[in-house]
């Protein structure tokens, strides 16, 4: 956690999920240029861009580890979906994100988005068979007040999706309010993929 009065406005884009580095370059542009081997003199010498590229290289080991856990011989294997999920999660782990307000309007208490997102993803995964992916927490335009949570999840096959989503929403809402002290406007749960249920899975989505 950290405390400060004015959260820095470093994010841009339609979902405010692209960071502008201290040098003025967008994080997504730096990453894209490096992946395409674009010979950019600025990126080669800028300490901020070099740090961003260094963080991106950490993705490779994470992708390899997750692919080793899910082999092409398994039912439902989709390497592109797997890579997208890893990218979503690891980007949040690598980048601390924006400050998110906690408590009442008169308090000067904040938590970094990545910290809060990890807590909410963990709460979602207490629902049997659910895997959590990208989690975005958007504060109000004023900087304090109620926040909006958008969480993408992979749900198990064989359960009613509406019930699964509602149970995930209930647990995420509880963790946000009780464990973090977030004031919530909405909790948007998006099921982006269906995955094989764990061995022995027969219970409903709300069972532990």
Coordinates of C-alpha atoms in Angstrom, one line a residue:
X1 CA 0.0 0.0 0.0
X2 CA 1.0 3.6 -0.4
X3 CA -0.5 6.9 0.4
X4 CA -0.6 10.0 -1.7
X5 CA -3.1 12.7 -2.5
X6 CA -3.0 13.0 -6.3
X7 CA -2.7 9.7 -8.2
X8 CA -0.5 10.2 -11.2
X9 CA -2.3 10.3 -14.5
X10 CA 0.0 8.0 -16.6
X11 CA -2.6 5.8 -18.3
X12 CA -4.3 6.3 -21.6
X13 CA -6.4 4.4 -24.2
X14 CA -10.1 3.5 -24.2
X15 CA -9.8 1.3 -21.1
X16 CA -7.0 3.3 -19.5
X17 CA -4.8 0.2 -19.6
X18 CA -1.8 1.6 -21.5
X19 CA 0.9 3.3 -19.5
X20 CA 2.9 6.3 -20.6
X21 CA 6.5 5.9 -19.5
X22 CA 8.5 8.8 -17.9
X23 CA 10.2 9.3 -21.3
X24 CA 6.8 10.0 -23.0
X25 CA 6.6 6.7 -24.9
X26 CA 3.6 4.4 -24.5
X27 CA 4.4 1.0 -22.9
X28 CA 2.5 -0.9 -25.6
X29 CA 4.5 0.9 -28.3
X30 CA 7.8 0.1 -26.7
X31 CA 6.9 -3.6 -26.3
X32 CA 5.6 -3.8 -29.8
X33 CA 8.7 -2.3 -31.3
X34 CA 10.9 -4.6 -29.4
X35 CA 8.9 -7.7 -30.4
X36 CA 9.1 -6.6 -34.1
X37 CA 12.9 -6.0 -33.8
X38 CA 12.4 -2.4 -34.8
X39 CA 15.8 -0.6 -34.7
X40 CA 14.8 2.4 -32.5
X41 CA 17.8 4.4 -31.2
X42 CA 15.6 5.9 -28.4
X43 CA 14.6 2.5 -27.1
X44 CA 18.2 1.3 -27.2
X45 CA 19.4 4.1 -24.9
X46 CA 16.4 5.2 -22.8
X47 CA 16.6 3.7 -19.3
X48 CA 12.8 3.7 -19.0
X49 CA 12.3 1.8 -22.3
X50 CA 15.1 -0.6 -21.4
X51 CA 13.4 -1.4 -18.1
X52 CA 10.1 -2.0 -19.9
X53 CA 11.8 -4.4 -22.4
X54 CA 13.6 -6.2 -19.5
X55 CA 10.2 -6.8 -17.9
X56 CA 8.7 -8.1 -21.1
X57 CA 11.5 -10.7 -21.4
X58 CA 10.3 -12.2 -18.1
X59 CA 7.1 -13.2 -19.9
X60 CA 9.0 -15.8 -21.9
X61 CA 9.8 -18.0 -18.9
X62 CA 6.2 -17.7 -17.6
X63 CA 4.8 -18.7 -20.9
X64 CA 7.1 -21.7 -21.1
X65 CA 6.2 -22.9 -17.6
X66 CA 2.4 -22.7 -18.2
X67 CA 2.8 -24.5 -21.6
X68 CA 4.6 -27.3 -19.8
X69 CA 1.6 -27.7 -17.5
X70 CA -0.8 -27.9 -20.5
X71 CA 0.4 -30.0 -23.3
X72 CA -0.9 -30.1 -26.9
X73 CA -2.2 -33.6 -26.4
X74 CA -4.8 -32.5 -23.8
X75 CA -8.4 -31.9 -24.7
X76 CA -9.2 -28.3 -25.5
X77 CA -5.6 -27.1 -25.8
X78 CA -5.5 -23.7 -27.4
X79 CA -2.0 -22.1 -27.5
X80 CA -3.2 -18.7 -28.6
X81 CA -5.7 -18.5 -25.8
X82 CA -3.1 -19.7 -23.3
X83 CA -0.6 -17.0 -24.4
X84 CA -3.3 -14.3 -24.1
X85 CA -4.1 -15.4 -20.6
X86 CA -0.4 -15.4 -19.6
X87 CA 0.1 -11.9 -21.1
X88 CA -2.9 -10.5 -19.3
X89 CA -1.9 -11.9 -15.9
X90 CA 1.8 -11.2 -16.1
X91 CA 1.4 -7.7 -17.4
X92 CA -0.5 -6.9 -14.2
X93 CA 2.2 -8.6 -12.1
X94 CA 5.0 -6.8 -13.8
X95 CA 3.4 -3.3 -13.8
X96 CA 2.1 -2.0 -10.4
X97 CA -0.7 -0.2 -12.1
X98 CA -2.5 3.0 -11.0
X99 CA -3.3 3.8 -7.3
X100 CA -6.8 2.7 -6.3
X101 CA -8.6 4.6 -3.4
X102 CA -9.5 2.8 -0.2
X103 CA -11.9 3.9 2.5
X104 CA -14.0 7.1 2.7
X105 CA -13.6 10.2 0.7
X106 CA -11.8 12.1 3.5
X107 CA -9.1 9.4 3.9
X108 CA -5.8 9.5 2.1
X109 CA -5.4 5.8 1.7
X110 CA -4.5 4.0 -1.6
X111 CA -3.5 0.5 -2.8
X112 CA -1.7 -0.2 -6.0
X113 CA -3.9 -1.8 -8.7
X114 CA -1.7 -4.9 -9.1
X115 CA -1.9 -5.7 -5.3
X116 CA -5.7 -5.4 -5.3
X117 CA -6.0 -7.4 -8.5
X118 CA -4.1 -10.3 -7.1
X119 CA -6.5 -10.4 -4.1
X120 CA -9.6 -10.3 -6.3
X121 CA -8.2 -13.0 -8.7
X122 CA -7.5 -15.2 -5.7
X123 CA -11.0 -14.7 -4.4
X124 CA -12.4 -15.7 -7.9
X125 CA -10.4 -18.9 -7.9
X126 CA -12.0 -20.1 -4.6
X127 CA -14.9 -21.0 -6.9
X128 CA -14.3 -24.6 -7.9
X129 CA -12.9 -25.0 -11.4
X130 CA -12.6 -21.2 -12.1
X131 CA -9.3 -19.7 -13.3
X132 CA -8.9 -15.9 -13.1
X133 CA -7.3 -13.8 -15.9
X134 CA -7.0 -10.1 -16.5
X135 CA -8.4 -7.9 -13.7
X136 CA -8.8 -4.1 -14.2
X137 CA -9.8 -1.8 -11.4
X138 CA -10.8 1.6 -12.5
X139 CA -11.1 4.5 -10.0
X140 CA -13.6 7.4 -10.6
X141 CA -12.5 10.4 -12.6
X142 CA -12.3 12.4 -9.4
X143 CA -9.6 10.1 -8.0
X144 CA -11.6 8.9 -5.0
X145 CA -14.9 7.2 -4.5
X146 CA -16.4 4.0 -5.9
X147 CA -14.3 1.9 -8.3
X148 CA -15.3 -0.4 -11.2
X149 CA -13.9 -3.9 -11.3
X150 CA -13.6 -5.9 -14.6
X151 CA -12.5 -9.5 -14.2
X152 CA -12.0 -12.1 -16.9
X153 CA -12.4 -15.7 -15.9
X154 CA -12.1 -19.2 -17.4
X155 CA -15.1 -21.2 -16.2
X156 CA -15.4 -25.0 -16.0
X157 CA -17.4 -27.0 -18.5
X158 CA -20.6 -28.5 -17.3
X159 CA -21.8 -25.8 -14.9
X160 CA -24.5 -23.1 -15.6
X161 CA -22.5 -20.1 -16.6
X162 CA -24.8 -17.6 -15.1
X163 CA -24.6 -19.3 -11.7
X164 CA -20.8 -19.5 -12.0
X165 CA -20.5 -15.8 -12.9
X166 CA -22.8 -14.8 -10.0
X167 CA -20.8 -16.9 -7.5
X168 CA -17.5 -15.4 -8.7
X169 CA -19.0 -11.9 -8.4
X170 CA -20.2 -12.6 -4.9
X171 CA -16.8 -13.8 -3.7
X172 CA -14.9 -11.0 -5.5
X173 CA -17.3 -8.4 -4.0
X174 CA -16.8 -9.8 -0.5
X175 CA -13.0 -9.8 -0.9
X176 CA -13.0 -6.3 -2.3
X177 CA -15.1 -4.9 0.6
X178 CA -13.9 -7.0 3.5
X179 CA -10.2 -7.6 2.7
X180 CA -9.3 -4.5 0.9
X181 CA -11.9 -1.9 1.9
X182 CA -12.7 -1.0 -1.7
X183 CA -15.9 1.0 -2.4
X184 CA -17.5 -0.7 -5.4
X185 CA -19.6 0.8 -8.2
X186 CA -19.8 -2.4 -10.3
X187 CA -18.1 -5.8 -10.6
X188 CA -18.2 -6.9 -14.2
X189 CA -17.4 -10.7 -14.6
X190 CA -16.6 -11.8 -18.1
X191 CA -16.3 -15.5 -19.0
X192 CA -13.8 -15.6 -21.8
X193 CA -13.2 -19.3 -22.1
X194 CA -14.4 -22.7 -20.9
X195 CA -11.9 -25.2 -19.5
X196 CA -12.1 -28.9 -18.4
X197 CA -13.4 -29.3 -14.9
X198 CA -10.9 -30.7 -12.4
X199 CA -10.9 -34.4 -11.6
X200 CA -13.8 -35.4 -9.4
X201 CA -15.6 -32.1 -10.0
X202 CA -19.4 -32.7 -9.6
X203 CA -20.4 -29.9 -7.2
X204 CA -22.2 -26.7 -8.2
X205 CA -20.1 -23.5 -8.8
X206 CA -20.7 -22.2 -5.2
X207 CA -19.3 -25.3 -3.5
X208 CA -15.9 -25.3 -2.0

